[in-house]
Short mmCIF file of C-alpha atoms in Angstrom, two decimals:
data_model
loop_
_atom_site.label_atom_id
_atom_site.label_comp_id
_atom_site.label_asym_id
_atom_site.label_seq_id
_atom_site.Cartn_x
_atom_site.Cartn_y
_atom_site.Cartn_z
CA MET A 1 0.00 0.00 0.00
CA LYS A 2 1.30 3.45 -0.89
CA GLU A 3 1.83 5.98 1.88
CA ARG A 4 -1.09 8.15 0.74
CA GLU A 5 -3.42 5.16 0.79
CA TRP A 6 -2.13 4.08 4.20
CA LEU A 7 -2.65 7.52 5.73
CA GLN A 8 -6.15 7.58 4.31
CA ALA A 9 -6.80 4.17 5.86
CA ILE A 10 -5.82 5.30 9.37
CA LYS A 11 -7.44 8.73 9.16
CA PRO A 12 -9.94 9.15 12.04
CA ASN A 13 -13.59 9.67 11.12
CA SER A 14 -13.88 12.32 13.84
CA TYR A 15 -11.79 14.01 16.51
CA ARG A 16 -12.33 13.88 20.26
CA GLN A 17 -10.68 17.24 20.91
CA SER A 18 -12.62 20.27 19.67
CA SER A 19 -9.30 22.14 19.44
CA VAL A 20 -8.32 20.12 16.34
CA ILE A 21 -8.96 22.51 13.45
CA LYS A 22 -7.30 20.35 10.79
CA GLY A 23 -5.97 16.84 11.26
CA PHE A 24 -5.16 14.43 8.45
CA GLY A 25 -5.25 15.41 4.78
CA ASP A 26 -2.88 18.36 4.45
CA ASP A 27 0.81 19.21 4.79
CA GLY A 28 0.34 19.70 8.53
CA ALA A 29 -2.14 19.62 11.35
CA VAL A 30 -3.70 22.80 12.75
CA ILE A 31 -4.61 22.91 16.43
CA LYS A 32 -5.78 25.58 18.83
CA PRO A 33 -5.08 24.65 22.46
CA PRO A 34 -7.64 25.59 25.13
CA PHE A 35 -7.64 29.30 25.94
CA GLY A 36 -5.08 30.29 28.56
CA HIS A 37 -3.25 26.96 28.46
CA GLU A 38 0.36 26.29 27.50
CA LEU A 39 1.30 23.52 25.09
CA VAL A 40 3.46 20.64 26.36
CA ILE A 41 5.31 18.61 23.69
CA VAL A 42 7.03 15.27 24.29
CA THR A 43 8.54 12.66 22.00
CA ASP A 44 9.67 9.07 22.34
CA ALA A 45 10.81 6.34 19.97
CA MET A 46 11.05 2.55 20.11
CA VAL A 47 13.31 0.48 17.84
CA GLU A 48 12.82 -3.23 17.23
CA ASP A 49 15.41 -5.42 18.98
CA VAL A 50 16.59 -2.41 20.97
CA HIS A 51 13.50 -1.32 22.95
CA PHE A 52 11.24 -4.28 22.23
CA SER A 53 11.25 -7.75 20.71
CA LEU A 54 8.43 -9.45 18.85
CA ASP A 55 9.63 -12.70 20.45
CA TYR A 56 7.55 -11.78 23.50
CA MET A 57 5.42 -8.80 22.41
CA SER A 58 2.75 -8.39 19.77
CA LEU A 59 2.65 -5.34 17.53
CA TYR A 60 -0.59 -4.39 19.28
CA GLU A 61 1.29 -4.30 22.61
CA VAL A 62 4.19 -2.39 21.05
CA GLY A 63 1.81 0.33 19.84
CA TYR A 64 0.17 0.54 23.26
CA ARG A 65 3.50 0.74 25.06
CA VAL A 66 5.12 3.47 22.96
CA LEU A 67 2.09 5.73 23.35
CA ALA A 68 2.01 4.96 27.09
CA ALA A 69 5.58 6.26 27.40
CA ASN A 70 4.60 9.57 25.81
CA ILE A 71 1.42 9.94 27.86
CA SER A 72 3.36 9.31 31.07
CA ASP A 73 5.72 12.17 30.17
CA LEU A 74 2.75 14.48 29.59
CA ILE A 75 1.26 13.57 32.98
CA ALA A 76 4.60 14.17 34.69
CA MET A 77 4.44 17.73 33.34
CA GLY A 78 0.98 18.20 34.86
CA SER A 79 -0.67 18.37 31.45
CA GLN A 80 -3.78 16.88 29.92
CA PRO A 81 -2.99 14.64 26.91
CA LEU A 82 -4.54 15.93 23.68
CA TYR A 83 -3.01 14.71 20.39
CA TYR A 84 -0.23 12.61 18.90
CA LEU A 85 1.69 12.18 15.63
CA VAL A 86 3.23 8.89 14.52
CA SER A 87 6.29 8.44 12.30
CA LEU A 88 7.19 4.91 11.21
CA THR A 89 10.20 3.31 9.57
CA VAL A 90 8.96 -0.03 8.25
CA PRO A 91 11.02 -2.91 6.76
CA SER A 92 9.63 -4.45 3.57
CA HIS A 93 8.68 -7.81 5.16
CA TYR A 94 5.92 -6.17 7.23
CA HIS A 95 2.38 -6.14 5.86
CA VAL A 96 -0.46 -3.64 6.11
CA GLN A 97 -2.23 -5.92 8.59
CA ASP A 98 0.84 -5.78 10.87
CA MET A 99 0.83 -2.00 10.94
CA ALA A 100 -2.92 -1.99 11.52
CA LEU A 101 -2.31 -3.96 14.74
CA LEU A 102 0.29 -1.42 15.81
CA TYR A 103 -2.19 1.43 15.38
CA GLU A 104 -4.95 -0.53 17.11
CA GLY A 105 -2.73 -0.81 20.18
CA MET A 106 -2.15 2.94 20.18
CA GLY A 107 -5.84 3.50 19.57
CA GLU A 108 -6.91 1.54 22.64
CA LEU A 109 -4.90 3.78 24.96
CA ALA A 110 -5.68 6.95 22.97
CA LYS A 111 -9.38 6.31 23.48
CA GLU A 112 -8.87 5.92 27.22
CA ALA A 113 -6.79 9.11 27.33
CA HIS A 114 -9.22 11.00 25.05
CA MET A 115 -6.40 11.74 22.57
CA ASP A 116 -6.52 12.28 18.81
CA LEU A 117 -4.17 10.98 16.12
CA ILE A 118 -3.62 14.05 13.93
CA GLY A 119 -0.96 12.94 11.44
CA GLY A 120 2.37 11.28 10.81
CA ASP A 121 4.79 9.90 8.27
CA THR A 122 5.88 6.50 6.96
CA THR A 123 9.11 5.47 5.27
CA GLY A 124 10.98 2.27 4.49
CA GLY A 125 14.06 1.06 6.35
CA SER A 126 15.95 -1.90 7.79
CA GLN A 127 14.52 -1.77 11.35
CA LEU A 128 10.99 -1.17 12.56
CA THR A 129 11.05 2.18 14.36
CA ILE A 130 8.04 3.88 15.94
CA SER A 131 8.43 7.53 16.87
CA ILE A 132 5.61 9.44 18.55
CA THR A 133 5.30 13.13 19.26
CA ALA A 134 2.52 13.86 21.72
CA TYR A 135 0.94 17.12 22.84
CA GLY A 136 -0.79 18.17 26.02
CA SER A 137 -2.04 21.39 27.58
CA VAL A 138 -1.57 22.83 31.04
CA LEU A 139 -2.47 26.03 32.85
CA PRO A 140 0.69 28.02 33.60
CA HIS A 141 0.43 27.70 37.39
CA GLN A 142 -0.15 23.92 37.19
CA LYS A 143 3.10 22.97 35.45
CA ARG A 144 4.88 20.21 37.39
CA LEU A 145 8.58 20.76 36.77
CA ARG A 146 11.58 18.91 38.20
CA GLN A 147 12.91 22.22 39.54
CA HIS A 148 9.94 22.69 41.90
CA ALA A 149 11.26 20.60 44.83
CA LYS A 150 12.11 22.50 48.03
CA PRO A 151 13.67 21.58 51.40
CA LYS A 152 11.22 19.93 53.85
CA ASP A 153 9.12 18.55 50.96
CA ILE A 154 7.73 15.02 51.12
CA VAL A 155 9.00 12.57 48.46
CA PHE A 156 6.38 10.16 47.14
CA THR A 157 5.73 7.57 44.47
CA THR A 158 2.57 6.16 42.93
CA GLY A 159 1.87 2.44 42.61
CA TYR A 160 4.41 -0.33 43.12
CA LEU A 161 8.01 -0.18 41.94
CA GLY A 162 9.96 -2.66 39.84
CA GLU A 163 6.98 -4.53 38.42
CA ALA A 164 7.82 -3.96 34.77
CA GLY A 165 11.47 -4.94 35.30
CA TYR A 166 10.43 -8.12 37.06
CA GLY A 167 7.98 -8.86 34.25
CA PHE A 168 10.73 -8.33 31.67
CA ASP A 169 12.97 -10.85 33.42
CA LEU A 170 10.13 -13.36 33.52
CA LEU A 171 9.67 -12.93 29.77
CA GLN A 172 13.36 -13.56 29.18
CA SER A 173 13.04 -16.93 30.88
CA ASN A 174 9.76 -17.80 29.14
CA PRO A 175 8.57 -15.49 26.33
CA ASN A 176 5.18 -17.21 26.12
CA GLN A 177 4.03 -16.68 29.69
CA SER A 178 1.37 -14.12 30.55
CA ASN A 179 0.65 -12.82 34.02
CA TYR A 180 0.24 -9.56 35.93
CA PHE A 181 3.96 -8.71 35.85
CA THR A 182 4.59 -9.56 32.19
CA ASN A 183 1.57 -7.41 31.31
CA ARG A 184 2.99 -4.56 33.39
CA HIS A 185 6.01 -4.63 31.08
CA LYS A 186 4.11 -5.01 27.82
CA LYS A 187 1.12 -2.74 28.55
CA PRO A 188 2.04 -0.25 31.29
CA LYS A 189 -0.79 1.95 32.54
CA PRO A 190 0.02 5.67 32.78
CA ARG A 191 -1.49 7.43 35.78
CA LEU A 192 -4.05 9.32 33.71
CA ALA A 193 -6.13 10.51 36.68
CA PHE A 194 -3.17 12.07 38.52
CA THR A 195 -3.33 15.33 36.55
CA TYR A 196 -6.90 15.93 37.73
CA VAL A 197 -6.27 14.64 41.23
CA SER A 198 -3.41 17.06 41.84
CA GLU A 199 -4.56 20.12 39.91
CA ASN A 200 -5.42 22.15 43.03
CA LEU A 201 -2.10 21.58 44.77
CA THR A 202 0.07 24.67 44.91
CA ARG A 203 3.37 23.07 43.90
CA LEU A 204 4.63 19.67 42.78
CA ALA A 205 7.91 18.46 41.33
CA LEU A 206 7.30 15.39 39.17
CA ASN A 207 9.14 12.79 37.11
CA ASP A 208 7.76 9.65 35.52
CA ILE A 209 9.63 6.45 36.34
CA SER A 210 10.89 5.39 32.94
CA ASP A 211 14.63 5.00 33.63
CA GLY A 212 14.41 3.74 37.22
CA LEU A 213 13.68 5.46 40.53
CA ALA A 214 17.35 6.17 41.27
CA THR A 215 17.78 8.05 37.98
CA GLU A 216 14.55 10.01 38.36
CA LEU A 217 15.42 11.07 41.93
CA ASN A 218 18.84 12.31 40.85
CA GLU A 219 17.22 14.32 38.06
CA LEU A 220 14.85 15.93 40.56
CA ALA A 221 17.69 16.72 42.98
CA GLU A 222 19.87 18.22 40.26
CA ALA A 223 17.09 20.32 38.73
CA SER A 224 15.99 21.69 42.12
CA GLN A 225 19.52 21.91 43.62
CA VAL A 226 18.50 19.99 46.75
CA ASN A 227 19.37 16.77 48.56
CA ILE A 228 16.88 13.91 48.71
CA THR A 229 16.84 11.08 51.23
CA ILE A 230 14.64 8.01 50.77
CA GLU A 231 14.07 5.13 53.17
CA ALA A 232 14.65 1.63 51.77
CA ASP A 233 11.97 -0.03 53.90
CA THR A 234 9.24 2.32 52.64
CA LEU A 235 9.68 1.58 48.92
CA PRO A 236 6.40 0.01 47.74
CA VAL A 237 6.90 -3.48 46.26
CA HIS A 238 4.02 -5.70 45.10
CA PRO A 239 3.10 -8.45 47.62
CA ASP A 240 3.67 -11.10 44.94
CA MET A 241 7.32 -10.02 44.70
CA GLN A 242 7.93 -10.57 48.43
CA HIS A 243 9.34 -14.05 47.76
CA LEU A 244 12.37 -12.42 46.14
CA SER A 245 15.39 -11.59 48.27
CA LYS A 246 15.48 -8.13 49.85
CA ASP A 247 18.44 -7.20 47.65
CA LYS A 248 16.56 -8.29 44.53
CA GLN A 249 13.45 -6.34 45.53
CA LEU A 250 15.57 -3.25 46.19
CA LYS A 251 17.36 -3.57 42.85
CA TYR A 252 14.05 -3.80 40.96
CA ALA A 253 12.56 -0.87 42.89
CA LEU A 254 15.56 1.41 42.36
CA THR A 255 16.88 0.63 38.89
CA ALA A 256 14.47 -1.46 36.78
CA GLY A 257 12.40 1.40 35.34
CA GLU A 258 9.63 1.38 32.74
CA ASP A 259 6.88 1.17 35.34
CA PHE A 260 5.71 4.61 34.16
CA GLU A 261 4.63 5.37 37.70
CA LEU A 262 5.30 8.85 39.10
CA VAL A 263 7.83 10.07 41.63
CA GLY A 264 7.58 13.56 43.01
CA THR A 265 7.71 15.96 45.90
CA CYS A 266 5.04 18.11 47.51
CA SER A 267 5.02 20.45 50.47
CA ASN A 268 4.60 18.94 53.92
CA GLU A 269 1.49 21.10 54.36
CA GLU A 270 -0.23 19.61 51.27
CA TRP A 271 0.82 15.98 51.69
CA ASP A 272 -2.33 14.96 53.58
CA MET A 273 -4.46 16.56 50.86
CA LEU A 274 -2.62 14.70 48.10
CA GLU A 275 -2.88 11.42 50.00
CA GLU A 276 -6.63 11.84 50.48
CA LEU A 277 -7.24 12.83 46.85
CA CYS A 278 -5.24 9.86 45.57
CA ASP A 279 -7.23 7.56 47.84
CA THR A 280 -10.49 8.98 46.45
CA TYR A 281 -9.38 8.17 42.90
CA SER A 282 -7.85 4.78 43.86
CA ILE A 283 -4.29 5.87 43.06
CA PRO A 284 -1.83 4.15 45.43
CA VAL A 285 0.61 6.74 46.76
CA THR A 286 3.46 6.17 49.22
CA ARG A 287 5.66 8.55 51.19
CA ILE A 288 9.25 7.37 50.69
CA GLY A 289 11.46 10.22 51.89
CA THR A 290 12.18 13.90 52.34
CA VAL A 291 13.95 16.82 50.67
CA SER A 292 16.68 18.85 52.38
CA SER A 293 19.10 21.65 51.57
CA MET A 294 22.39 20.77 49.88
CA ALA A 295 25.21 20.12 52.35
CA SER A 296 27.86 20.09 49.62
CA PRO A 297 28.45 21.94 46.33
CA MET A 298 26.56 19.26 44.41
CA PRO A 299 23.03 17.88 45.00
CA GLN A 300 22.92 14.30 46.23
CA VAL A 301 20.41 11.51 46.75
CA PHE A 302 20.74 9.19 49.74
CA LEU A 303 19.29 5.77 50.51
CA ASP A 304 18.67 5.22 54.23
CA GLN A 305 19.02 1.47 54.81
CA ASN A 306 19.38 -0.09 58.26
CA ASN A 307 20.01 3.38 59.70
CA GLN A 308 22.94 3.91 57.35
CA ALA A 309 22.91 6.53 54.62
CA GLN A 310 24.35 5.50 51.27
CA VAL A 311 24.78 7.66 48.18
CA LEU A 312 22.19 6.72 45.57
CA THR A 313 23.52 7.40 42.10
CA SER A 314 21.58 7.00 38.88
CA SER A 315 22.88 3.42 38.60
CA GLY A 316 22.20 2.37 42.19
CA TYR A 317 23.61 2.83 45.67
CA GLU A 318 27.24 3.06 46.72
CA HIS A 319 28.58 2.39 50.22
CA GLN A 320 30.06 5.48 51.88
#
């Protein structure tokens, strides 16, 4: 199928967002974000045999997962997801039906997130590559930036940590198995409700957990020029991972990544409010540490384990 025919085949019959003035069918899309809002733009790409393997994932799941990564970034900015563009590099051995499955996977999550596909591009190449650019909108005072953390803030995470990493390891041992953890790797669920839950809070610093908790915490500390201390025994791990050794649980929680949960900080005064709101919307949220002023020229993250503080780098913890 020629590119023009393919784009016509995936063109939506209607758009969910009234701010879409022109979607498919021209040289570009035309959008008009809600009045008074700022536009948030994120992009992510997945390459076959680098970020995913069809040995243990279907193209439907691949489509779902790559859009989930973009949506999670939008939520971490405090924005409401609106639209997305898809650019594909497709090897010649793939068929139209294969690509249709890819778009169906994206479409399932887009429907849940109330997002519109407004365009894209397709070209041939040696490796299947899916690149998505997604757009969201946010009121200026509701932006959730990494630089917003302050001393005495509470550090928190949503959900359980390390589930996707554990699921990935299970798939490596048996690509055909399917359970809660393997599905957490293949079809991660972005915390769509969190934007609405937290919109009345004065200030939040947020990161989505794509590269592992240790990396995300160091990014928050560096952007805000603060120290962060987390307590090892407070890190939320799923009950069905309790059979693993404590070291294994800690490794998954700190470094596995791709859970697409959220880690952030909020003021001590607003923590109870956030906790209550999350409970109302059935979003698990756990207090895992605190923010403090820098005690050295560089911001640092510490892991408090057995009453001993260890430096937590982006790759894990190091004994002092």
